[in-house]
Amino acid sequence: MSINQEIKKRRTFAIISHPDAGKTTLTEKFLLFGGAIQTAGAVKSNKIKKSATSDFMEIERQRGISVATSVMNFEYNDTLITLLDTPGHKDFAEDTYRTLTAVDSVILVIDCQKGVEEQTYKLMEVCRMRDTPVIIFVNKMDREGKYPFDLLDELEEKLKIKVRPLSWPISVGQTFKGVYNLFDQSLYAFTPGSEKKPMGVAITDLADPAVDKLAGQYAKQIREDVELIEGVYEPFDTKDYLSGKLAPVFFGSAINNFGVKEMLDTFIKISPVPGSRPTDKREIHPDDKNFTGFIFKIHANLDPRHRDRIAFLRVCSGKFERGKFYHHVRLDKDMRFNNPATFLGQSKNIIDEAYPGDVIGLYDSGNFKIGDTLSQGENLNFQGIPSFSPEIFKELVNTDPMKSKQLEKGITQLTDEGVAQLFIQFGGNRKIVGTVGELQFEVIQYRLEHEYGSSCRFNMISVYKACWITCDDKNKLDEFVRFRQHQVATDKDNNLVYLADSQWMLDQMIKNYPEVQFHFTSEFKRKALMES
Ligand code: G4P
């Protein structure tokens, strides 16, 4: 098969949602359709239960589960699908953001009772930064929820994206009868609790008596609704979806396996194949002859005795082959991988080759950090793997001076993995650790002690936000750094960062130093600024 045929067969995406909207349930239904699992309940939720936020054994157990479901592969209707899992817990949001850099599209799950929730906003922001195509699945239609037209308005308004329903519910909650699929013009009847794939009835005209038979007293309503939809919303345009401007919306109930197959069938038809990606040198096209890829996730501690790590690589172009030498651009070193793997549940498959869109796990003994590029010799670096400003900052204090080296090594490796961000205060050696959640500090402390034999304490400090700073005029930047030295730090790549202690202070700095640019993600070159 030619490389182009391999590329066309592939779809790589993630399911994202605010916790509890139904991401795990939907994932499971997809895997059942794809034959990757045989029974419901096989996919364990990787969410860390609220009650267990400081239980380390629970964290470790959950981490074990999440490596098993990090990357799920299945085949459906001759399409090779790679589904990347994203942690539901808010404290691991950064991990989710990074995973989104490795996909070509996403399915966003919304709970019809709750509508747009806090995490939904943030996830959508990240999708928007990269114009990632989004399909929305409104879940739990078997429960009394918001009025569907109100929900569409809420999605448009709060998520700042145009929406276009491609299916429409016939009543909701206890009287939910099914959906009318506007994309393939079929009616699907809902049977609560049924695991069977519902059969669609093709309808060329909504006046068809089949509508009355299925919808009963709601037949008039569905006819009016569809007329309204066709009148108010422009016809669905795949181009707008692919450019991230328009999100098609489906309604269903994941737990009842309803509306899922229709969405998956439509997803296969409209979702993007692995696409081109920017690097600091040029755009990389998937059908470029030479292999390229980047690391977007590192999963450590599979076996604490060996300090095993698995680096997850997204193939961007060419063909990856097992045992062949590839160039690690940052280290300027050639490396080969004898056991590249894909995972599902407890089983691990060693693969011989991989194509654009594929995600493979590479065993790593500490060579990789997030964002690293592998190539066939060319010196280029993939863009679009930003760090965001952390939300909680603490000073890392070494409590065992005899173990300074271990602490240094441990914190470097943990931050390479993306557990947290490390900032070193300018002109000093004070280490400031930034995370998106409290949980990470506990994880870091625990892992530094158990894996690196060092011990530490975290001191509270008053930092509100980290902004990467640049300035065309070097003198002005030097002046800023001199005056604000105690609030300036460098990140791991030696970029200058301003640590603002309040929004007010940040506003003052932006006003007082108009020549200095304050960036809210580490990837300021793309000018895709994000304010949370
Ligand atoms: P998440 O991964 O997004 O966090 O959500 P998850 O799939 O774990 O679903 C959250 C809860 O919502 C689960 O119930 C799940 O059974 C339920 N759920 C998912 N889809 C539907 C649906 O279409 N209709 C209804 N009524 N409920 C749905 P739970 O009680 O928290 O967990 P469990 O004990 O059922 O596993």
XYZ file of C-alpha atoms and ligand atoms in Angstrom:
568
model
C 0.000 0.000 0.000
C 1.351 3.469 -0.862
C 2.030 5.982 1.887
C -0.879 8.087 0.637
C -3.249 5.162 0.966
C -1.931 4.523 4.479
C -2.534 8.171 5.401
C -6.070 8.240 3.964
C -7.030 5.207 6.056
C -6.134 6.903 9.330
C -8.006 9.122 11.782
C -6.419 10.299 15.030
C -8.610 12.048 17.552
C -9.438 12.560 21.217
C -12.686 12.568 23.138
C -12.778 15.456 25.580
C -15.266 16.592 28.185
C -15.835 18.089 31.558
C -15.648 15.173 34.044
C -18.829 13.082 34.218
C -20.277 14.178 30.881
C -19.744 10.647 29.536
C -16.296 10.533 27.883
C -15.398 7.084 29.249
C -18.794 5.653 28.332
C -18.574 6.987 24.781
C -14.980 5.741 24.414
C -16.119 2.302 25.441
C -18.937 2.265 22.890
C -16.489 3.234 20.146
C -14.142 0.427 21.155
C -17.041 -2.024 21.136
C -17.973 -0.961 17.603
C -14.363 -1.333 16.556
C -14.114 -4.798 18.115
C -11.169 -3.638 20.277
C -13.027 -4.800 23.384
C -15.764 -7.382 23.673
C -17.687 -6.394 26.768
C -18.983 -3.208 28.273
C -17.121 -2.194 31.418
C -13.717 -3.114 29.983
C -12.517 0.467 29.902
C -11.838 1.759 33.357
C -12.478 5.366 33.915
C -9.146 7.102 34.406
C -10.686 9.812 36.459
C -9.315 10.236 39.910
C -12.255 10.199 42.224
C -12.707 13.410 44.145
C -12.485 11.610 47.461
C -9.080 10.199 46.628
C -7.175 13.353 45.759
C -4.469 12.794 48.338
C -4.308 9.058 48.247
C -1.037 8.127 46.580
C -1.835 4.527 46.046
C -4.930 5.679 44.234
C -2.885 8.065 42.105
C -0.429 5.296 41.267
C -3.237 2.894 40.480
C -4.895 5.452 38.268
C -1.649 6.154 36.492
C -1.378 2.447 35.762
C -4.856 2.473 34.273
C -4.223 5.538 32.245
C -1.137 4.143 30.495
C -3.241 1.196 29.409
C -5.776 3.488 27.823
C -3.470 6.287 26.714
C -3.672 5.249 23.095
C -6.432 3.084 21.768
C -6.379 1.678 18.259
C -9.245 0.084 16.444
C -10.446 -0.523 12.944
C -13.887 0.526 11.840
C -15.227 0.331 8.289
C -11.719 0.010 6.853
C -10.524 3.025 8.794
C -7.674 2.775 11.284
C -8.677 4.864 14.238
C -6.349 6.088 16.965
C -8.184 7.448 19.962
C -6.086 9.313 22.499
C -7.282 9.379 26.056
C -7.188 12.576 28.075
C -7.292 12.716 31.863
C -10.588 13.956 33.181
C -9.197 15.363 36.431
C -8.757 19.104 36.334
C -5.320 18.932 37.951
C -4.050 17.078 34.910
C -5.418 19.598 32.423
C -1.956 20.386 31.082
C -1.589 16.729 30.078
C -4.855 16.983 28.188
C -3.774 20.174 26.413
C -0.598 18.484 25.246
C -2.439 15.399 24.053
C -4.586 17.674 21.921
C -1.455 18.713 20.002
C -1.140 15.144 18.741
C -4.639 14.730 17.286
C -6.231 15.885 14.064
C -9.708 16.395 15.485
C -11.765 16.004 18.657
C -15.189 14.907 19.810
C -16.439 17.083 22.636
C -19.028 15.511 24.944
C -21.590 17.736 26.649
C -24.045 16.687 29.326
C -27.488 17.842 28.140
C -28.478 18.756 31.701
C -25.388 20.763 32.493
C -24.541 22.313 29.141
C -21.177 24.077 28.879
C -19.095 23.531 32.050
C -15.811 24.970 33.308
C -13.472 22.431 31.690
C -15.432 22.576 28.440
C -14.461 26.238 27.979
C -10.784 25.611 28.528
C -10.653 22.598 26.256
C -12.394 24.530 23.527
C -9.883 27.381 23.921
C -7.084 24.927 23.261
C -8.861 23.513 20.202
C -9.393 27.016 18.884
C -5.694 27.876 19.197
C -4.900 25.247 16.616
C -8.185 25.383 14.635
C -8.792 21.748 15.534
C -12.034 20.455 13.990
C -14.605 19.678 16.692
C -17.701 17.462 16.644
C -20.038 17.961 19.601
C -21.957 15.054 21.121
C -24.788 16.116 23.409
C -25.086 13.183 25.779
C -27.623 11.850 28.291
C -30.656 12.655 26.161
C -32.484 9.965 28.155
C -32.527 12.477 31.025
C -34.523 15.639 31.287
C -32.146 18.249 29.970
C -32.049 21.706 28.524
C -34.239 22.524 25.535
C -32.143 21.536 22.457
C -32.416 24.932 20.726
C -31.329 26.659 23.965
C -28.413 24.261 24.184
C -27.296 25.121 20.662
C -27.428 28.840 21.518
C -25.449 28.194 24.681
C -22.817 26.214 22.764
C -22.436 28.969 20.196
C -22.312 31.738 22.714
C -20.094 30.179 25.347
C -17.790 28.148 23.134
C -17.570 30.892 20.512
C -18.008 28.541 17.580
C -20.723 28.255 14.966
C -22.732 25.075 15.400
C -24.846 23.030 13.005
C -27.016 20.141 14.234
C -26.591 16.992 12.155
C -29.020 15.026 14.237
C -32.058 16.139 16.176
C -33.754 14.575 19.200
C -37.380 13.544 19.120
C -38.443 14.720 22.582
C -36.072 14.397 25.569
C -35.822 12.641 28.932
C -38.451 10.061 29.794
C -40.274 10.601 26.511
C -37.092 10.547 24.359
C -38.120 8.672 21.211
C -35.013 8.778 19.066
C -33.197 11.054 16.675
C -33.668 12.268 13.158
C -30.323 12.258 11.379
C -30.207 15.311 9.169
C -26.947 14.218 7.561
C -28.168 10.943 6.089
C -31.916 11.705 6.453
C -32.817 8.704 8.569
C -34.903 8.163 11.664
C -33.500 6.158 14.560
C -35.810 4.800 17.259
C -34.614 4.741 20.860
C -35.071 1.674 23.049
C -33.828 2.325 26.596
C -31.239 -0.134 27.868
C -30.780 -1.780 24.480
C -27.189 -2.565 23.519
C -28.248 -3.381 19.955
C -27.244 -0.981 17.224
C -30.422 0.898 16.328
C -31.448 0.554 12.701
C -32.122 3.712 10.794
C -35.190 4.208 8.593
C -34.365 6.306 5.546
C -36.775 9.224 5.132
C -36.729 11.312 1.988
C -39.628 13.467 3.089
C -40.587 14.284 6.663
C -44.241 13.911 5.671
C -43.536 10.160 5.529
C -45.967 8.256 7.838
C -42.933 6.464 9.336
C -42.312 9.715 11.236
C -45.788 9.547 12.825
C -45.287 5.887 13.646
C -42.009 6.504 15.479
C -42.537 9.927 16.956
C -46.259 9.590 17.820
C -47.451 12.791 19.471
C -44.019 14.390 18.840
C -44.251 14.030 15.041
C -45.563 17.576 14.567
C -42.808 18.941 16.781
C -39.967 17.176 14.953
C -41.311 18.395 11.598
C -41.426 21.957 12.872
C -38.003 21.692 14.488
C -36.364 20.370 11.337
C -38.015 23.084 9.269
C -36.683 25.661 11.706
C -33.176 24.156 11.633
C -33.074 24.130 7.853
C -34.323 27.720 7.844
C -32.020 29.111 10.534
C -28.800 27.173 10.026
C -26.814 27.216 6.822
C -26.356 23.835 5.133
C -23.527 21.865 6.680
C -20.244 22.718 5.009
C -17.428 20.219 5.594
C -14.833 22.896 4.743
C -15.982 25.073 7.666
C -15.801 22.082 9.986
C -12.318 21.149 8.792
C -11.058 24.682 9.334
C -12.382 24.674 12.908
C -15.046 27.322 12.265
C -18.111 25.129 12.567
C -18.939 22.301 14.936
C -21.508 19.705 13.825
C -23.712 18.607 16.726
C -25.135 15.141 17.426
C -27.575 14.150 20.143
C -27.684 10.771 21.863
C -27.151 8.682 24.939
C -23.778 7.007 25.270
C -24.826 4.650 28.045
C -27.703 3.402 25.912
C -25.447 3.214 22.862
C -27.792 5.546 21.116
C -26.734 8.084 18.507
C -23.173 6.801 18.830
C -22.954 4.729 15.670
C -24.457 7.480 13.508
C -21.918 9.909 14.876
C -19.058 7.465 14.316
C -20.233 6.813 10.748
C -20.380 10.533 10.057
C -17.051 11.077 11.793
C -15.405 8.575 9.412
C -16.839 10.453 6.443
C -16.050 14.031 7.421
C -13.143 14.029 9.891
C -9.685 15.047 8.731
C -6.976 12.597 7.709
C -3.536 13.224 9.268
C -2.544 16.696 8.147
C 0.459 18.980 7.725
C 2.224 20.405 10.764
C 4.390 23.466 11.292
C 8.016 23.271 12.365
C 10.547 26.038 12.934
C 11.914 25.364 9.424
C 8.982 24.523 7.207
C 5.609 22.859 7.020
C 5.857 19.076 7.227
C 3.423 17.189 4.980
C 2.390 13.685 5.965
C 3.379 12.303 2.571
C 6.933 13.707 2.793
C 9.315 10.870 2.073
C 11.293 11.146 5.285
C 10.011 10.191 8.697
C 9.366 12.885 11.320
C 7.477 12.824 14.618
C 7.304 14.463 18.030
C 6.921 13.449 21.660
C 3.770 14.782 23.309
C 3.483 12.661 26.427
C 5.840 10.812 28.720
C 4.534 8.196 31.045
C 6.924 7.259 33.808
C 7.240 4.800 36.559
C 5.812 1.743 34.895
C 8.265 -0.211 36.981
C 9.688 1.909 39.814
C 12.757 -0.341 40.129
C 13.873 0.418 36.595
C 12.632 3.955 36.300
C 11.015 2.934 33.047
C 9.444 5.576 30.936
C 7.408 5.444 27.786
C 7.534 8.410 25.469
C 4.549 8.713 23.171
C 5.415 9.811 19.664
C 3.030 11.074 17.018
C 4.239 10.188 13.536
C 3.913 13.270 11.306
C 5.473 12.209 8.010
C 7.044 9.288 6.204
C 7.319 5.806 7.584
C 8.715 4.877 10.987
C 10.525 1.546 11.060
C 11.494 -0.544 14.048
C 15.235 -0.826 14.633
C 16.176 1.988 12.237
C 18.299 4.933 13.411
C 16.511 8.276 13.778
C 17.822 11.687 14.736
C 16.955 13.164 18.133
C 17.159 16.813 17.137
C 17.539 18.442 20.569
C 20.289 16.061 21.672
C 21.833 15.933 18.199
C 22.075 12.189 18.591
C 20.989 9.198 16.522
C 18.882 6.632 18.303
C 17.056 3.464 17.387
C 14.069 1.779 18.951
C 13.828 -1.967 19.048
C 10.499 -2.268 20.806
C 8.129 0.464 19.635
C 4.714 -0.443 20.978
C 1.020 0.211 20.935
C -1.087 -0.567 23.990
C -4.594 -1.582 24.784
C -5.610 -2.778 28.193
C -3.055 -5.247 29.471
C -1.836 -6.151 26.025
C 1.075 -4.499 24.358
C 1.924 -4.946 20.689
C 5.366 -4.402 19.275
C 4.963 -2.765 15.880
C 7.345 -2.938 12.925
C 6.270 0.212 11.167
C 4.081 3.228 11.709
C 2.588 5.890 9.448
C 1.467 9.520 9.805
C -1.303 9.772 12.378
C -0.059 6.750 14.314
C 0.958 7.123 17.931
C 3.630 4.782 19.239
C 5.186 4.240 22.638
C 8.999 4.329 22.758
C 10.852 2.962 25.783
C 12.986 5.738 27.181
C 15.701 5.885 29.770
C 15.594 9.653 30.163
C 16.456 10.938 26.691
C 13.161 12.567 25.913
C 11.287 15.586 27.049
C 7.933 16.799 25.861
C 8.089 18.502 22.497
C 11.203 16.636 21.271
C 11.401 15.970 17.558
C 12.719 12.827 15.840
C 13.664 13.021 12.178
C 15.645 11.246 9.508
C 18.534 13.647 9.955
C 16.956 17.044 9.311
C 17.307 19.639 12.062
C 13.789 20.874 12.661
C 11.495 21.253 15.619
C 7.754 20.800 15.647
C 5.761 23.775 16.843
C 2.439 23.826 18.559
C 3.290 22.102 21.833
C 2.945 25.062 24.158
C 3.163 25.346 27.907
C 0.486 27.470 29.527
C 0.897 29.580 32.587
C 0.564 27.331 35.626
C -2.073 28.264 38.184
C -0.329 27.376 41.428
C 3.272 28.275 42.223
C 5.424 27.079 45.105
C 9.076 27.290 45.987
C 10.882 23.961 46.048
C 13.115 23.683 49.121
C 15.673 20.931 49.507
C 15.383 19.407 52.978
C 18.326 17.021 52.665
C 21.485 18.841 51.524
C 23.296 15.503 51.141
C 20.861 14.623 48.358
C 21.060 17.816 46.287
C 22.182 15.992 43.139
C 19.305 13.541 43.365
C 16.839 16.361 43.852
C 18.263 18.247 40.890
C 18.051 15.193 38.663
C 14.602 14.235 39.904
C 12.999 17.610 39.407
C 14.585 17.958 35.955
C 13.254 14.593 34.853
C 9.811 15.128 36.334
C 9.459 18.475 34.627
C 10.751 16.950 31.358
C 7.827 14.566 31.659
C 5.527 17.526 31.972
C 4.357 16.821 35.537
C 4.974 20.498 36.336
C 6.906 23.507 35.079
C 10.143 24.601 36.643
C 11.286 28.223 36.810
C 14.636 29.352 38.180
C 14.661 32.814 39.667
C 16.785 35.158 37.615
C 20.339 35.515 38.851
C 19.850 32.964 41.612
C 19.079 29.360 42.154
C 15.666 29.543 43.731
C 13.458 26.905 42.156
C 9.810 27.713 41.570
C 7.492 24.910 40.594
C 4.259 25.734 38.794
C 1.343 23.359 38.282
C -2.321 23.467 37.345
C -3.435 21.609 40.454
C -2.481 20.880 44.054
C -2.314 17.190 43.291
C 0.914 17.562 41.321
C 2.823 18.880 44.332
C 1.947 15.734 46.211
C 2.889 13.597 43.225
C 6.241 15.424 42.866
C 7.111 15.146 46.547
C 6.194 11.480 46.591
C 8.094 10.644 43.440
C 11.199 12.653 44.401
C 11.333 10.668 47.592
C 10.504 7.219 46.214
C 12.210 7.310 42.844
C 15.142 9.631 43.471
C 15.765 9.245 47.189
C 15.652 12.995 47.794
C 13.456 14.986 50.104
C 11.867 18.378 49.723
C 9.275 20.780 50.996
C 7.118 23.299 49.149
C 6.819 26.844 50.445
C 3.885 29.016 49.505
C 4.820 32.039 47.413
C 2.767 34.835 46.059
C 2.752 34.345 42.296
C -0.409 34.667 40.285
C 0.655 34.089 36.706
C 3.720 33.340 34.584
C 4.117 35.314 31.354
C 6.857 34.702 28.856
C 8.469 38.032 27.937
C 10.151 39.183 24.753
C 11.190 42.548 23.360
C 12.654 43.645 20.042
C 14.850 46.138 21.873
C 17.405 44.251 23.942
C 18.210 47.279 26.096
C 14.578 47.697 27.096
C 14.355 44.025 28.018
C 17.547 44.263 30.081
C 16.117 47.304 31.815
C 12.906 45.453 32.636
C 14.833 42.479 33.983
C 17.080 44.750 36.092
C 14.170 46.573 37.687
C 12.023 43.500 38.193
C 14.739 40.989 38.933
C 12.998 39.453 41.920
C 9.978 38.702 39.723
C 11.833 37.402 36.686
C 12.792 33.786 36.134
C 13.902 31.511 33.340
C 12.019 28.431 32.209
C 13.629 25.123 31.290
C 14.563 26.352 27.843
C 16.096 29.519 29.241
C 13.254 31.754 28.089
C 12.594 34.779 30.276
C 9.427 34.644 32.328
C 7.745 37.363 34.377
C 6.073 36.045 37.521
C 3.268 38.474 38.285
C 1.909 38.480 41.798
C -1.512 39.814 40.790
C -3.573 40.725 37.760
C -3.269 44.355 38.806
C 0.529 44.133 38.827
C 0.513 42.417 35.454
C -1.712 45.148 34.003
C 0.661 47.770 35.417
C 3.664 46.112 33.805
C 1.907 45.810 30.459
C 1.043 49.515 30.696
C 4.429 50.718 31.946
C 6.537 48.662 29.558
C 4.747 48.946 26.207
C 7.806 47.676 24.314
C 7.858 44.414 26.247
C 5.539 41.691 25.024
C 3.843 39.486 27.597
C 2.852 36.068 26.269
C 0.420 33.727 27.959
C 1.797 30.552 26.420
C 5.400 29.511 25.912
C 4.734 29.364 22.225
C 4.747 33.025 21.490
C 6.210 32.545 18.035
C 2.803 31.445 16.793
C 1.237 34.469 18.427
C -1.599 32.273 19.607
C -2.089 33.888 22.947
C -4.389 32.329 25.410
C -5.720 33.907 28.512
C -7.425 31.661 30.953
P -16.482 10.902 32.148
O -15.558 9.843 31.606
O -16.750 12.012 31.189
O -16.089 11.417 33.483
O -17.927 10.244 32.349
P -18.384 8.718 32.434
O -18.403 8.077 31.104
O -17.632 8.037 33.526
O -19.901 8.959 32.842
C -20.283 9.642 34.018
C -21.602 9.098 34.531
O -22.627 9.361 33.575
C -21.582 7.587 34.738
O -22.409 7.303 35.836
C -22.226 7.075 33.461
O -22.824 5.807 33.638
C -23.268 8.153 33.213
N -23.679 8.244 31.799
C -22.904 8.230 30.694
N -23.658 8.341 29.589
C -24.952 8.451 29.993
C -26.199 8.579 29.307
O -26.284 8.623 28.095
N -27.323 8.662 30.097
C -27.270 8.619 31.445
N -28.412 8.704 32.108
N -26.112 8.486 32.120
C -24.962 8.394 31.407
P -21.846 7.067 37.277
O -22.987 6.737 38.138
O -20.965 8.218 37.690
O -20.858 5.901 37.103
P -21.192 4.362 36.881
O -21.364 3.840 38.247
O -22.434 4.273 36.033
O -19.966 3.870 36.192
